[in-house]
Amino acid sequence: MINMKTTYDKGVFIESNNMRILLDPVGIPSKKPDIVLLSHAHSDHARGIWQRQLSNIPKVMSPATRKILEKRKGKSLRNTIEIREGCELDYKDLRIYAASSGHCTGSLQFKLTVKDTDIAYSGDICLEERIILNKAEQLNCDVLILEATYGKPEYVFPKRSNLYRNILKWCKNSIEIFNKVFICCRTLGTAQELTTLLSLSILADPIFTHPAITKINEVHEEFHHRLGRFISYHNTNDIEGVMLVPLNNVFKRNNFNTGVTTGWVIKSKRPGRFPLSSHADFQQLLTYAKNSNAEKIYTVYGFSNSLAREIKERLGIDAQSIK
Ligand SMILES: [Zn+2]
């Protein structure tokens, strides 16, 4: 295995074989990277991508991720290299393989090969098949950098098929009582999944989507596939049926006709709370870690200390948190 150093410095920072690789920048690292890789467009992974100091550095991402970033910002990103799921590219002594991550529209994992060493970076991953995205590919590697958003044993989610059934049941009952229901969901992630789930059901036609969600749905349809029938709304008073609103849109969150979908509600007993997440749960993260055959695992984001400890104790693999 090559000599390499992995740290967190405004993004995951890898130094090896005279190459500096910055993954998912959120600011400007102390050393200048040779190349930047972006796994997906969520701001906790991508907000550094527009930094002027990174403008001349090549930036690798999927075409859909680029489109989402540019649509939000209203301008073009310079020096990008587009890579699609299942493709490889060479940059100097580095080979980059882009794999499915199952997390959101345009999201990728990366396998980086430097000399004889394979380094996998998961970005954010979902290890369950969803109606809109393939699940994350299981990567094999020498070194794994693994997300730890739900890296605590209490975060184990119900099966997706059960969650789908429960969400539809709750919507049906709530529409009968209230005439219209709101579902709070991640604008980039569960919103696309719910658009399709609800479109496929006969509960409501069309589905109404918040303009921020409509924007992402359109990118999803351009690069992946059709999501179903949805219409952008502006005035929530005028409509009947189901409306999807961003998770941070708290205006109706405590009403009885408002559902909330995120992994963080796993312990909630309130009706209308569904732990539908775009992330792997604790058990899935452990399975991924084990099947990667990595000799060394770095954990990052969320409960990274907890996950590193559990990987060491339960799997006997050398693991360490970097953030
Ligand atoms: Zn994410």
Coordinates of C-alpha atoms and ligand atoms in Angstrom, one line a residue:
M1 CA 0.0 0.0 0.0
I2 CA 1.3 3.5 -0.8
N3 CA 2.1 6.1 1.8
M4 CA -0.8 8.4 2.1
K5 CA -2.3 11.0 4.5
T6 CA -6.0 11.5 5.0
T7 CA -7.3 14.5 7.0
Y8 CA -10.2 16.8 7.0
D9 CA -9.3 20.3 5.9
K10 CA -12.4 22.1 4.6
G11 CA -13.2 18.8 2.9
V12 CA -11.6 15.4 2.9
F13 CA -8.0 15.9 2.0
I14 CA -5.8 13.1 0.6
E15 CA -2.1 13.5 0.0
S16 CA -0.2 10.7 -1.7
N17 CA 2.4 10.2 -4.4
N18 CA 2.8 14.0 -4.9
M19 CA -0.9 14.4 -5.5
R20 CA -3.3 16.4 -3.4
I21 CA -6.9 15.4 -3.7
L22 CA -9.8 17.5 -2.2
L23 CA -13.2 15.8 -1.8
D24 CA -16.4 17.7 -1.2
P25 CA -15.0 21.1 -0.4
V26 CA -16.8 23.4 2.1
G27 CA -14.1 26.1 2.1
I28 CA -10.5 26.7 1.2
P29 CA -8.0 24.1 2.6
S30 CA -4.6 25.3 3.9
K31 CA -2.8 23.6 1.0
K32 CA -3.7 24.0 -2.6
P33 CA -5.2 20.8 -4.1
D34 CA -4.3 19.4 -7.6
I35 CA -7.8 18.2 -8.2
V36 CA -11.3 18.5 -6.6
L37 CA -14.0 15.8 -6.6
L38 CA -17.6 16.5 -5.7
S39 CA -19.8 13.6 -4.7
H40 CA -23.2 15.5 -4.8
A41 CA -24.8 18.9 -4.5
H42 CA -25.9 19.1 -0.9
S43 CA -24.4 22.2 0.6
D44 CA -22.6 20.4 3.5
H45 CA -20.5 18.7 0.7
A46 CA -20.5 21.3 -2.0
R47 CA -20.6 24.9 -0.6
G48 CA -16.8 25.4 -1.2
I49 CA -17.0 24.6 -4.9
W50 CA -17.5 28.2 -5.9
Q51 CA -14.5 29.6 -4.0
R52 CA -12.4 31.8 -6.3
Q53 CA -9.2 30.0 -5.1
L54 CA -10.5 26.7 -6.6
S55 CA -11.7 28.2 -9.9
N56 CA -8.6 27.1 -11.9
I57 CA -8.4 23.6 -10.4
P58 CA -10.1 20.8 -12.2
K59 CA -13.4 19.8 -10.6
V60 CA -14.8 16.3 -11.1
M61 CA -18.6 15.7 -10.7
S62 CA -21.6 14.2 -12.5
P63 CA -23.4 16.3 -15.1
A64 CA -26.5 16.3 -12.9
T65 CA -24.6 17.7 -9.9
R66 CA -23.1 20.4 -12.1
K67 CA -26.6 21.3 -13.4
I68 CA -28.1 21.6 -9.9
L69 CA -25.2 23.8 -8.7
E70 CA -25.4 26.1 -11.7
K71 CA -29.2 26.3 -11.7
R72 CA -29.1 27.3 -8.0
K73 CA -26.3 29.9 -8.5
G74 CA -27.4 31.2 -11.9
K75 CA -23.9 31.0 -13.4
S76 CA -21.5 28.5 -14.9
L77 CA -18.8 26.6 -13.0
R78 CA -15.3 26.8 -14.5
N79 CA -12.9 23.9 -15.1
T80 CA -15.3 21.0 -14.5
I81 CA -14.8 17.4 -15.7
E82 CA -18.0 15.5 -16.0
I83 CA -18.1 11.8 -15.1
R84 CA -21.1 9.5 -15.2
E85 CA -22.0 6.6 -13.0
G86 CA -20.0 3.5 -14.0
C87 CA -17.3 5.4 -15.9
E88 CA -13.6 5.9 -15.3
L89 CA -11.2 8.7 -16.1
D90 CA -7.4 9.2 -15.7
Y91 CA -5.9 12.4 -14.3
K92 CA -2.1 12.3 -14.2
D93 CA -1.2 9.3 -12.0
L94 CA -4.7 9.0 -10.6
R95 CA -7.5 6.7 -11.9
I96 CA -11.0 7.8 -10.9
Y97 CA -14.0 5.4 -11.0
A98 CA -17.4 6.9 -10.4
A99 CA -20.0 4.5 -8.8
S100 CA -23.6 4.8 -7.9
S101 CA -24.3 6.1 -4.4
G102 CA -28.1 5.9 -4.3
H103 CA -28.2 9.2 -2.2
C104 CA -29.8 11.8 -4.5
T105 CA -30.0 13.1 -8.1
G106 CA -26.5 13.1 -9.5
S107 CA -24.7 11.7 -6.5
L108 CA -21.6 9.5 -6.9
Q109 CA -19.1 7.6 -4.9
F110 CA -15.5 7.5 -6.0
K111 CA -12.8 4.8 -6.2
L112 CA -9.4 6.4 -6.5
T113 CA -6.5 4.3 -7.6
V114 CA -3.0 5.6 -6.9
K115 CA -0.3 3.1 -7.9
D116 CA -1.3 -0.2 -6.3
T117 CA -3.7 1.3 -3.8
D118 CA -7.5 1.7 -4.0
I119 CA -9.1 4.4 -1.9
A120 CA -12.9 4.5 -1.8
Y121 CA -14.8 7.6 -0.8
S122 CA -18.5 7.0 -0.1
G123 CA -19.7 10.6 -0.1
D124 CA -23.3 10.0 1.2
I125 CA -24.7 6.6 0.4
C126 CA -28.0 4.8 0.5
L127 CA -27.7 1.0 0.5
E128 CA -31.4 0.2 -0.2
E129 CA -33.0 0.1 -3.7
R130 CA -35.3 3.1 -4.1
I131 CA -38.0 3.7 -6.7
I132 CA -35.9 6.5 -8.2
L133 CA -32.3 5.5 -7.8
N134 CA -30.0 2.4 -7.8
K135 CA -28.6 1.6 -4.5
A136 CA -25.0 2.4 -3.7
E137 CA -22.5 0.0 -5.3
Q138 CA -20.4 -2.0 -2.8
L139 CA -16.8 -0.8 -3.5
N140 CA -13.8 -2.9 -2.7
C141 CA -10.7 -1.1 -1.6
D142 CA -7.6 -0.9 0.6
V143 CA -8.6 2.3 2.3
L144 CA -12.2 3.4 2.9
I145 CA -13.5 6.9 3.7
L146 CA -17.0 6.3 5.0
E147 CA -19.8 8.7 5.8
A148 CA -21.2 8.4 9.4
T149 CA -24.4 10.5 9.3
Y150 CA -26.3 7.8 11.2
G151 CA -23.3 6.1 12.7
K152 CA -24.9 5.2 16.0
P153 CA -26.6 1.9 16.9
E154 CA -30.0 3.5 17.6
Y155 CA -30.3 4.6 14.0
V156 CA -31.7 1.5 12.3
F157 CA -34.6 2.2 9.9
P158 CA -37.6 0.1 9.0
K159 CA -37.7 -1.5 5.5
R160 CA -38.4 0.9 2.7
S161 CA -41.4 -1.0 1.5
N162 CA -43.0 -0.6 4.9
L163 CA -42.2 3.1 5.0
Y164 CA -43.7 3.5 1.5
R165 CA -46.9 1.7 2.6
N166 CA -47.2 3.7 5.9
I167 CA -46.7 7.1 4.1
L168 CA -49.4 6.3 1.5
K169 CA -51.8 5.1 4.3
W170 CA -51.3 8.2 6.3
C171 CA -51.8 10.4 3.2
K172 CA -55.0 8.7 2.3
N173 CA -56.5 9.1 5.8
S174 CA -55.3 12.7 6.1
I175 CA -56.7 13.7 2.7
E176 CA -60.1 12.4 3.7
I177 CA -60.1 14.5 6.8
F178 CA -58.2 17.7 5.8
N179 CA -58.6 17.8 2.0
K180 CA -54.9 18.6 1.6
V181 CA -51.8 17.4 3.2
F182 CA -48.2 18.6 3.3
I183 CA -45.1 16.4 3.4
C184 CA -41.8 18.0 4.4
C185 CA -38.9 16.3 2.7
R186 CA -35.3 16.9 1.5
T187 CA -35.5 19.1 -1.6
L188 CA -32.7 17.1 -3.2
G189 CA -33.3 13.5 -2.1
T190 CA -36.5 12.2 -0.6
A191 CA -38.6 14.9 -2.5
Q192 CA -37.9 13.1 -5.8
E193 CA -38.7 9.7 -4.3
L194 CA -42.0 11.0 -2.8
T195 CA -42.9 12.6 -6.1
T196 CA -42.8 9.2 -7.8
L197 CA -44.3 7.2 -4.9
L198 CA -47.3 9.5 -4.8
S199 CA -47.6 9.8 -8.6
L200 CA -47.7 6.0 -8.8
S201 CA -50.5 5.8 -6.2
I202 CA -54.0 6.9 -7.0
L203 CA -54.2 9.2 -4.0
A204 CA -53.8 12.5 -5.8
D205 CA -53.2 13.6 -9.3
P206 CA -51.2 15.7 -9.9
I207 CA -48.8 16.1 -6.9
F208 CA -48.0 19.7 -6.0
T209 CA -44.4 20.5 -5.5
H210 CA -42.7 23.6 -4.0
P211 CA -40.8 25.5 -6.7
A212 CA -37.4 24.5 -5.1
I213 CA -38.4 20.9 -5.4
T214 CA -39.7 21.4 -8.9
K215 CA -36.3 22.7 -10.0
I216 CA -34.6 19.5 -8.8
N217 CA -37.3 17.2 -10.2
E218 CA -36.6 18.8 -13.6
V219 CA -32.9 18.0 -13.4
H220 CA -33.7 14.5 -12.2
E221 CA -35.9 13.9 -15.3
E222 CA -33.2 15.3 -17.6
F223 CA -30.5 13.0 -16.3
H224 CA -32.2 10.0 -14.8
H225 CA -35.9 9.3 -15.7
R226 CA -39.4 10.6 -15.4
L227 CA -40.8 11.1 -11.9
G228 CA -44.5 11.2 -12.7
R229 CA -47.1 14.0 -12.7
F230 CA -46.1 17.0 -10.6
I231 CA -47.1 20.7 -10.7
S232 CA -45.2 23.6 -9.1
Y233 CA -47.4 25.6 -6.7
H234 CA -47.1 29.0 -5.3
N235 CA -50.2 29.5 -3.3
T236 CA -50.9 26.7 -0.9
N237 CA -54.5 28.0 -0.2
D238 CA -55.7 27.2 -3.7
I239 CA -55.0 23.6 -4.0
E240 CA -56.3 20.2 -2.9
G241 CA -54.4 16.9 -2.5
V242 CA -50.7 16.3 -1.6
M243 CA -48.0 19.0 -1.6
L244 CA -44.3 18.4 -1.1
V245 CA -42.5 21.1 0.8
P246 CA -38.8 21.5 1.8
L247 CA -37.8 20.0 5.1
N248 CA -36.7 23.4 6.4
N249 CA -40.1 24.8 5.6
V250 CA -41.4 24.7 9.2
F251 CA -44.6 26.7 8.6
K252 CA -46.9 23.8 8.9
R253 CA -44.7 21.2 10.6
N254 CA -46.8 20.9 13.7
N255 CA -50.2 20.7 12.0
F256 CA -51.9 17.4 12.0
N257 CA -52.1 17.4 8.2
T258 CA -48.3 17.7 7.8
G259 CA -46.0 14.8 7.5
V260 CA -42.2 14.8 8.0
T261 CA -39.7 12.5 6.4
T262 CA -36.2 12.3 7.6
G263 CA -34.1 9.7 9.5
W264 CA -33.9 12.0 12.5
V265 CA -37.6 11.3 13.4
I266 CA -36.8 7.6 14.1
K267 CA -37.7 8.0 17.8
S268 CA -40.8 10.2 17.3
K269 CA -44.1 8.7 18.3
R270 CA -46.2 11.4 16.5
P271 CA -48.3 10.3 13.6
G272 CA -47.0 11.5 10.2
R273 CA -43.3 11.1 11.2
F274 CA -41.5 8.7 8.8
P275 CA -37.8 7.9 9.0
L276 CA -37.5 7.8 5.2
S277 CA -33.9 8.8 4.5
S278 CA -31.4 9.1 1.6
H279 CA -28.7 7.8 3.9
A280 CA -27.6 4.3 5.0
D281 CA -28.6 3.4 8.5
F282 CA -26.1 2.2 11.2
Q283 CA -26.5 -1.5 10.3
Q284 CA -26.0 -0.8 6.6
L285 CA -22.9 1.3 7.2
L286 CA -21.4 -1.7 9.2
T287 CA -22.2 -4.1 6.4
Y288 CA -20.6 -1.8 3.8
A289 CA -17.5 -1.4 5.9
K290 CA -17.1 -5.1 6.3
N291 CA -17.7 -6.0 2.6
S292 CA -15.3 -3.3 1.4
N293 CA -12.4 -5.5 2.7
A294 CA -10.6 -2.3 3.6
E295 CA -7.5 -2.5 5.9
K296 CA -8.1 1.0 7.1
I297 CA -11.3 3.0 7.5
Y298 CA -11.7 6.7 8.0
T299 CA -15.1 7.9 9.2
V300 CA -16.4 11.4 8.4
Y301 CA -19.6 13.5 8.9
G302 CA -22.3 12.9 11.6
F303 CA -21.5 10.3 14.3
S304 CA -18.0 9.6 13.0
N305 CA -16.4 8.9 16.4
S306 CA -19.2 6.4 17.3
L307 CA -19.0 4.6 13.9
A308 CA -15.1 4.3 14.1
R309 CA -15.4 2.8 17.6
E310 CA -18.1 0.4 16.5
I311 CA -16.2 -0.7 13.4
K312 CA -13.1 -1.4 15.5
E313 CA -15.0 -3.3 18.2
R314 CA -17.5 -5.3 16.1
L315 CA -15.4 -5.9 12.9
G316 CA -11.9 -5.6 14.2
I317 CA -10.9 -3.2 11.4
D318 CA -8.5 -0.3 12.0
A319 CA -10.9 2.7 12.0
Q320 CA -10.5 6.4 12.8
S321 CA -12.6 9.5 12.7
I322 CA -11.3 12.5 10.7
K323 CA -14.2 14.9 11.4
Ligands
ZN1 ZN -26.0 14.5 1.2

